[in-house]
Tab-separated table of C-alpha atoms in Angstrom:
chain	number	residue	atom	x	y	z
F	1	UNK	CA	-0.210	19.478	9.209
F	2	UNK	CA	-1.468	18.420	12.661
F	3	UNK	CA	0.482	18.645	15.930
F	4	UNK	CA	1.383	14.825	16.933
F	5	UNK	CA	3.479	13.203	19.462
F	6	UNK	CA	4.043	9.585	20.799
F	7	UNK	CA	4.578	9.599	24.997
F	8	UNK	CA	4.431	5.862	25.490
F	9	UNK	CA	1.727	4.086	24.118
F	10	UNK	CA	-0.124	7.082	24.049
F	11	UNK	CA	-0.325	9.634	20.943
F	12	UNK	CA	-0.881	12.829	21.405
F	13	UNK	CA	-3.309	14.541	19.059
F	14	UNK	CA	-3.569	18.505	19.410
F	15	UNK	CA	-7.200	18.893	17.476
F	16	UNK	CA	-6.353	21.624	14.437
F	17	UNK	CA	-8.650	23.571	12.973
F	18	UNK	CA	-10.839	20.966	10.931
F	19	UNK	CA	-11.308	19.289	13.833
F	20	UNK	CA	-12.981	21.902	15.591
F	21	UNK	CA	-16.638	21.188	16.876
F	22	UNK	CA	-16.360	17.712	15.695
F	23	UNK	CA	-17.283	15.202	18.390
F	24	UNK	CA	-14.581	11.992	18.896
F	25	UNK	CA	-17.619	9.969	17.342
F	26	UNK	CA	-17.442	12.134	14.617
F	27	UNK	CA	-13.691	11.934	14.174
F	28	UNK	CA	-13.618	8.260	14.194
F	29	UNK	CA	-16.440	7.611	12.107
F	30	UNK	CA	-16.853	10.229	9.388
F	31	UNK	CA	-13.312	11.595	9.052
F	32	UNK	CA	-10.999	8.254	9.719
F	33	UNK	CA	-14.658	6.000	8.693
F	34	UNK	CA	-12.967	3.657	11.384
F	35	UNK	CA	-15.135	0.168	11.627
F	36	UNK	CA	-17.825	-0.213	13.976
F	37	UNK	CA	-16.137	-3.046	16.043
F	38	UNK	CA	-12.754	-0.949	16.320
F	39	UNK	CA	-14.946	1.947	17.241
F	40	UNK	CA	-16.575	0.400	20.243
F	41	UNK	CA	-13.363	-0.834	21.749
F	42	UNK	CA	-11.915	2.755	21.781
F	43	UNK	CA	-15.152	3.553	23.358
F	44	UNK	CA	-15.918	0.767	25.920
F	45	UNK	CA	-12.060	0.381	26.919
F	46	UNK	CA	-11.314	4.430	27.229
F	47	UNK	CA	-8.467	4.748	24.796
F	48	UNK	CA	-9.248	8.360	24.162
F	49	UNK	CA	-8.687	11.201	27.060
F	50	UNK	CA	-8.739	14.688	26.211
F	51	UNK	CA	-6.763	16.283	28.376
F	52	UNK	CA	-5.854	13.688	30.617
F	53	UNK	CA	-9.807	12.804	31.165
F	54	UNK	CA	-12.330	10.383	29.905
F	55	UNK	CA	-13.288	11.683	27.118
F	56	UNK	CA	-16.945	12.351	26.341
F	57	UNK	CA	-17.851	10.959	22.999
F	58	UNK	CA	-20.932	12.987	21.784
F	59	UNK	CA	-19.140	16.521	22.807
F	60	UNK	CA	-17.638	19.079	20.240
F	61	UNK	CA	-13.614	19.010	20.344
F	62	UNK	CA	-12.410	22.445	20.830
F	63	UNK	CA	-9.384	24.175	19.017
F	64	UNK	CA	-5.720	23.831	20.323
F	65	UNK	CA	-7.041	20.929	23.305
F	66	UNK	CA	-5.273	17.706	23.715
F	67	UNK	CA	-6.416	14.448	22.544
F	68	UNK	CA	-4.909	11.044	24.107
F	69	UNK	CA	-5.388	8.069	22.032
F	70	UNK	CA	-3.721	4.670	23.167
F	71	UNK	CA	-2.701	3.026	20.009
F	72	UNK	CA	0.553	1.514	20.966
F	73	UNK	CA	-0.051	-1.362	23.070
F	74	UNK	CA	1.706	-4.800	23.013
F	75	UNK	CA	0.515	-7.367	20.482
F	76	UNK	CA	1.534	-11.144	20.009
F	77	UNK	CA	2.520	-11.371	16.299
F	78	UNK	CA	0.182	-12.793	13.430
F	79	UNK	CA	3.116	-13.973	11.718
F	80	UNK	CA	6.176	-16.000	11.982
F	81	UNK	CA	9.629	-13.300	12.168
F	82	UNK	CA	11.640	-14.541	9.820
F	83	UNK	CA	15.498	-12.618	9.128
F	84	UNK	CA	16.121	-10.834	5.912
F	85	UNK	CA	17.470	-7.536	4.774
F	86	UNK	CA	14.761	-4.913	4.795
F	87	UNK	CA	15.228	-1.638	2.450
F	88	UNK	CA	13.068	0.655	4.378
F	89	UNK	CA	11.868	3.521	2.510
F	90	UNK	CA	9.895	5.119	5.204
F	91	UNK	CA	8.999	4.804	8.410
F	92	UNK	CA	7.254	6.326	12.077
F	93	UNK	CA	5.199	5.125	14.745
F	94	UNK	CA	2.332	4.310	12.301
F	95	UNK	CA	3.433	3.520	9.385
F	96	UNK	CA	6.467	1.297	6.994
F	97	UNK	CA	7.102	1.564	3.570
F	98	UNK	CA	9.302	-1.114	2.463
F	99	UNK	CA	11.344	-1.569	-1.182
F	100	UNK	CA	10.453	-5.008	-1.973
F	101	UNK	CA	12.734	-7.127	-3.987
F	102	UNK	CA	11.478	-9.842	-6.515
F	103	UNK	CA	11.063	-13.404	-5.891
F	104	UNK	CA	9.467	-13.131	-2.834
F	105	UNK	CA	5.789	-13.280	-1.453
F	106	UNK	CA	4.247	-10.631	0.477
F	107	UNK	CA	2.687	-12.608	2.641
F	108	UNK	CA	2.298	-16.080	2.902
F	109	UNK	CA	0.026	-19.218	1.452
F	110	UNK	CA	0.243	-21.305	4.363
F	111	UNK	CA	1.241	-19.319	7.306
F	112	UNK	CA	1.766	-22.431	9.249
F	113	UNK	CA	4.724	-23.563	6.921
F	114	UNK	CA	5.524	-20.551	5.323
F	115	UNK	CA	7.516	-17.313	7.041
F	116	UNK	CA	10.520	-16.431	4.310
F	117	UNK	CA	7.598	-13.781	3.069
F	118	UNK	CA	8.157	-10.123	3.014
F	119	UNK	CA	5.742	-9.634	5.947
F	120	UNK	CA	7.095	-12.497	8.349
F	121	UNK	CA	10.169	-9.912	7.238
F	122	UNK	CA	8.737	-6.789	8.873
F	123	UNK	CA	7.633	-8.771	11.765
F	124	UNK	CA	10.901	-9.300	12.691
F	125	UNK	CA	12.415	-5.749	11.774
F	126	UNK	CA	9.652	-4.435	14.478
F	127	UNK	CA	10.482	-7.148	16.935
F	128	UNK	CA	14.515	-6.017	16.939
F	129	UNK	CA	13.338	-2.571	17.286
F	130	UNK	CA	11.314	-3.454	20.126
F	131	UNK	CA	8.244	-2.515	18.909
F	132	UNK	CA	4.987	-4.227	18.406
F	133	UNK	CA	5.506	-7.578	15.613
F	134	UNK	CA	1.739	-7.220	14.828
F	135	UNK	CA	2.343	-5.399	11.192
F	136	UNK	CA	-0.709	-4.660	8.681
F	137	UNK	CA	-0.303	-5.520	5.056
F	138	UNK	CA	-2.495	-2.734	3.296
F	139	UNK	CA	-1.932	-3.935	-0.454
F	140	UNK	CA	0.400	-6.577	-2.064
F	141	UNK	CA	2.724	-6.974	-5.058
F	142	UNK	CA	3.309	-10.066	-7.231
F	143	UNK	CA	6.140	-12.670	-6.462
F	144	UNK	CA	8.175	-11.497	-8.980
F	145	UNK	CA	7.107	-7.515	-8.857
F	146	UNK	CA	9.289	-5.008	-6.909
F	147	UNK	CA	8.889	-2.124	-5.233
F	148	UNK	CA	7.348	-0.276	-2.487
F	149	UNK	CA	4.728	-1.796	-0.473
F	150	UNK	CA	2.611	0.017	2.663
F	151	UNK	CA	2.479	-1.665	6.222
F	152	UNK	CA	0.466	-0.467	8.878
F	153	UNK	CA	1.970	-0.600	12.488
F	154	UNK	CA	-1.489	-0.903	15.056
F	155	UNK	CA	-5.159	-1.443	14.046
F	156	UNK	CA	-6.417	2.317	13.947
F	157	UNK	CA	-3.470	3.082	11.064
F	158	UNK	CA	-4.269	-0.058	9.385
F	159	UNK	CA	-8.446	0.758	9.409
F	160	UNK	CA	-7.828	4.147	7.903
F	161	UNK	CA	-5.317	3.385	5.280
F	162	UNK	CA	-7.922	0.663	3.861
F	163	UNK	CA	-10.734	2.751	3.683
F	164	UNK	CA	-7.954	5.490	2.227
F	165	UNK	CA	-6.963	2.704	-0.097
F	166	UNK	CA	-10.329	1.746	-0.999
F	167	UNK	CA	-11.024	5.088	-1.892
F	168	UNK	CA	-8.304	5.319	-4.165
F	169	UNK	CA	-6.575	7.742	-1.931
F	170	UNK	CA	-3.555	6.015	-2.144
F	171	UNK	CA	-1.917	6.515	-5.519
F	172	UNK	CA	0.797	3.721	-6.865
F	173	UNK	CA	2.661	4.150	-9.825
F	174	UNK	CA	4.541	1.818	-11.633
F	175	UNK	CA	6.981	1.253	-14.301
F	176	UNK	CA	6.647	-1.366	-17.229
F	177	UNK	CA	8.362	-2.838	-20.127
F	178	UNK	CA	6.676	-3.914	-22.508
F	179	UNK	CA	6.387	-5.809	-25.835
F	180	UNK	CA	5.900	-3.722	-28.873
F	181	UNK	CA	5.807	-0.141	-30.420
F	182	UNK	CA	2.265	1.847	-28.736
F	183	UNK	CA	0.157	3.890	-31.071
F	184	UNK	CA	-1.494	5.509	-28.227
F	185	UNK	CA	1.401	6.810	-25.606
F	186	UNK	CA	-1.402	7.360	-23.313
F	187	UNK	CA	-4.699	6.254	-22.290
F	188	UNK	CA	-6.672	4.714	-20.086
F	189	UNK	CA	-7.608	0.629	-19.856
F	190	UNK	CA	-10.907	0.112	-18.488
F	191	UNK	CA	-11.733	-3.818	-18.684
F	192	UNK	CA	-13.242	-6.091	-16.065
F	193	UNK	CA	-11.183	-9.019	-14.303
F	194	UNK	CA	-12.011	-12.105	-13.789
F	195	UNK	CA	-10.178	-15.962	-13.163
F	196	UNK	CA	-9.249	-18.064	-15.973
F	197	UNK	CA	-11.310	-21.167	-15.788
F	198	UNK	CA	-9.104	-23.066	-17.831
F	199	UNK	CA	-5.743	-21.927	-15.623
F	200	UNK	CA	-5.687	-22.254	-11.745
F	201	UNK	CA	-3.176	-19.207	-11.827
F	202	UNK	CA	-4.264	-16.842	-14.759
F	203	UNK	CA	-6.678	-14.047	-14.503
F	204	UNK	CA	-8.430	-12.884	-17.611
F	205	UNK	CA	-10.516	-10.087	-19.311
F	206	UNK	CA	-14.451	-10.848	-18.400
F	207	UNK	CA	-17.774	-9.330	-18.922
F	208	UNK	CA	-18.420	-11.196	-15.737
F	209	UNK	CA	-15.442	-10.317	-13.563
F	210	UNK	CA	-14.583	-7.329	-11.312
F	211	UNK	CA	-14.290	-3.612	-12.158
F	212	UNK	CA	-10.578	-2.893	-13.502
F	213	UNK	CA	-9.096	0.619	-14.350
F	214	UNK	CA	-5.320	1.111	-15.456
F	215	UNK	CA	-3.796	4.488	-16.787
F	216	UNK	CA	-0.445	4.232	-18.598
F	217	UNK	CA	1.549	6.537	-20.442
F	218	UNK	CA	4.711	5.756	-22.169
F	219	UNK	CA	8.039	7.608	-21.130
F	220	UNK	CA	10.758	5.685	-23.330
F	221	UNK	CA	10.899	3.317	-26.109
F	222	UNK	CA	13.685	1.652	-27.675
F	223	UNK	CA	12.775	1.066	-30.952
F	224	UNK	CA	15.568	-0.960	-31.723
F	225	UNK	CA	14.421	-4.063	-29.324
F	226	UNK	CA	10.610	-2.824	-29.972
F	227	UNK	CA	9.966	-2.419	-26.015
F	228	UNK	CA	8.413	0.616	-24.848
F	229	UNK	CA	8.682	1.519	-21.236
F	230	UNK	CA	5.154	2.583	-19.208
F	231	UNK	CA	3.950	4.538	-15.889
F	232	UNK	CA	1.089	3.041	-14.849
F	233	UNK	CA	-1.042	3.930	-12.206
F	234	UNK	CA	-4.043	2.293	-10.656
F	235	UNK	CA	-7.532	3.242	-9.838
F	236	UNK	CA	-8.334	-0.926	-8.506
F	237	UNK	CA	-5.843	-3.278	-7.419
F	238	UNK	CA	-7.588	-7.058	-9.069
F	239	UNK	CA	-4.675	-9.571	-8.709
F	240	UNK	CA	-2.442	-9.619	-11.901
F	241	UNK	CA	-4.232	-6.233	-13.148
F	242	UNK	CA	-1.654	-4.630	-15.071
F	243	UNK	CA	-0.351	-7.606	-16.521
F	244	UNK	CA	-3.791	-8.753	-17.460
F	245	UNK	CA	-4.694	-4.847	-18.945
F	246	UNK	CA	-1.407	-4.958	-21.151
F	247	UNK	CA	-1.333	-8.425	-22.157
F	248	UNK	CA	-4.904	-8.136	-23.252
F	249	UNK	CA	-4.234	-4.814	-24.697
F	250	UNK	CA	-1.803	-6.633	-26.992
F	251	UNK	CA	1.315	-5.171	-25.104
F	252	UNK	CA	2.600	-8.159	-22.733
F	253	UNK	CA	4.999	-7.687	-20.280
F	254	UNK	CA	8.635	-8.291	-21.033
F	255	UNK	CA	9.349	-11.248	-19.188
F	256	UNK	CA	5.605	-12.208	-17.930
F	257	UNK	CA	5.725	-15.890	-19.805
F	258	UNK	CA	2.354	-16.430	-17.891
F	259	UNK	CA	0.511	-13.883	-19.929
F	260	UNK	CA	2.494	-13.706	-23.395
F	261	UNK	CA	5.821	-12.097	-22.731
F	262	UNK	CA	9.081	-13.065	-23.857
F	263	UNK	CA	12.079	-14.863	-21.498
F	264	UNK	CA	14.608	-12.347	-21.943
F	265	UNK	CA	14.579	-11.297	-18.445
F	266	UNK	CA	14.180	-13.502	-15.246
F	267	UNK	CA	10.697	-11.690	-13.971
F	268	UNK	CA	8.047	-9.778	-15.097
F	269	UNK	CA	9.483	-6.562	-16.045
F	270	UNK	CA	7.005	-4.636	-13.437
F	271	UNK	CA	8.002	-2.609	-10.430
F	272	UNK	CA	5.712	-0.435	-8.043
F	273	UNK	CA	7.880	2.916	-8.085
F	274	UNK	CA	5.888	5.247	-6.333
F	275	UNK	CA	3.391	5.384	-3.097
F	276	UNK	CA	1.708	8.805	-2.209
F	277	UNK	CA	-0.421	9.587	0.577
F	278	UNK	CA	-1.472	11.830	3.287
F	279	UNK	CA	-0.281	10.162	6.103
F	280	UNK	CA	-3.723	9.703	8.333
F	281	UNK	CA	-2.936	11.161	11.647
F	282	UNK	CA	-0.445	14.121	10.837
F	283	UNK	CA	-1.973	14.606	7.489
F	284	UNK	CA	1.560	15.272	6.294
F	285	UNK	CA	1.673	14.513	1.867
F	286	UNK	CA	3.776	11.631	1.639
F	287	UNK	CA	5.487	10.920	-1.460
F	288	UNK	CA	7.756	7.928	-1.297
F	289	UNK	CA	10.176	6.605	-4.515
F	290	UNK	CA	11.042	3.235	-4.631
F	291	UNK	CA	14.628	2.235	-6.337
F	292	UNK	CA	15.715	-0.603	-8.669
F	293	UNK	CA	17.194	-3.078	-6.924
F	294	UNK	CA	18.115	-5.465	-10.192
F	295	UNK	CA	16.586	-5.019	-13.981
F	296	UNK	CA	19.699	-1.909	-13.980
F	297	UNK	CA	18.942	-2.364	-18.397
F	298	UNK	CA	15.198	-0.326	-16.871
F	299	UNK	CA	16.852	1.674	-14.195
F	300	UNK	CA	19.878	3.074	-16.232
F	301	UNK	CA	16.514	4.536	-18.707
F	302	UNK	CA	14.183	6.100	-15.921
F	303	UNK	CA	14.913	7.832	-13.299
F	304	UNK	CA	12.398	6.710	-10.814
F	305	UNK	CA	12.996	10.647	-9.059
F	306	UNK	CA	11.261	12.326	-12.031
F	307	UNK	CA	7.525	10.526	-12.255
């Protein structure tokens, strides 16, 4: 783990052993692969000392020295605060992992006319703290999916994790119900997504569309109500991909009326369960579980602590 510590807007960074006869440019783009544009305002606006100095870019880092970086500066807010209830499931000076309930956006359509999203939710959660409002969205869940969704709390956290995310170093896991019996308990669904011409909403299976992977492997089944009950974890994130995957795969989610599922449950019966990580400044492993918060007929079954 690396030695970090927040003294004002300033984090503290004592460079660990990896680090060690890397230069700063090196650090920021080959180990964090921060963009260029980020990059040069580090650079041209001296946000990094090392040891209370102007740092010189193009110079090896040595072992056990201090590196400043000033990450936690004032921002106006990109988004409207708007007051709800926020089930925080993790949080420091970089980072918030929030349980989101269904039947709400992550972020908003029109962000003019629309704030009652889960982001314009976090804004204000940071502004009571007294902390910057200018939160990072680094993925998104359905309306009507639950679960735990990653913020970002400054630029330099919210570069890294989308490169990390990108490079499928962040790992989500979900739990599904869905329609029928499986033959195969586990496998792996590797189909292309693409828009439904024929549906302004829908997403379908296409030759055409973008790469899709989904692994699932069934952990329960009731056999009476023929609904078997998935993990399902993600190597792309294509809008509607696991509801596409299943529904195509002839297994619809219960619930999902959109793509073939059945009404006896008031959403799509689809919840993000569990984030994991190394956390990109303290590389610390984080592994975050995400509760129910309604569908208790799933939570009573799986106990979200075990995947």
């Amino acid at each position: 783990m690396i030695n970090t510590k927040r003294t004002g807007q300033w984090l503290q960074i004592v460079v660990p052993r990896e680090w060690d006869g890397l230069t700063v440019n090196q650090l920021f783009r080959e180990t964090w692969q921060a963009p260029k544009k980020l990059t040069h305002q580090f650079r041209t606006e001296n946000k990094i000392l090392c040891e209370g100095n102007r740092v010189n870019w193009n110079l090896p880092l040595t072992l056990g020295t201090t590196l400043q970086l000033h990450l936690f500066e004032e921002e106006a807010p990109q988004f409207q605060p708007f007051y709800q209830e926020l089930s925080v499931l993790f949080e420091d000076e970089h980072v918030l992992i929030v349980n989101k309930p269904p039947f709400i956006n992550t972020h908003p359509n029109d962000p003019i006319n629309e704030n009652n999203t889960l982001i314009n939710a976090a804004t204000f959660y940071l502004l009571t703290k007294g902390e910057s409002a200018n939160v990072r969205q680094i993925h998104r869940l359905d309306r009507d999916t639950s679960g735990a969704i990653l913020f970002a709390k400054h630029a330099l956290a919210g570069a890294i994790l989308d490169k990390m995310l990108e490079q499928r170093k962040i790992k989500r896991t979900y739990i599904a119900a869905v329609h029928g019996l499986l033959k195969q308990k586990k496998g792996t669904l590797n189909m292309p997504i693409g828009r439904d011409r024929h549906h302004a909403v829908r997403r379908r299976v296409s030759q055409s569309g973008q790469a899709a992977i989904t692994h699932f492997q069934v952990i329960h089944e009731n056999k009476q109500k023929k609904i078997s009950y998935l993990k399902c974890w993600l190597e792309t994130g294509r809008t509607h991909q696991i509801r596409v995957h299943l529904s195509h795969f002839g297994h619809p989610l219960v619930g999902d009326t959109l793509y073939g599922g059945e009404p006896i449950i008031n959403r799509q019966a689809l919840h993000a369960a569990k984030l994991e990580f190394f956390h990109p400044f303290t590389q610390e492993f984080i592994e975050i579980h995400a509760p129910f918060t309604d569908l208790p007929e799933i939570s009573k079954m799986i106990d979200i602590s075990k995947m």
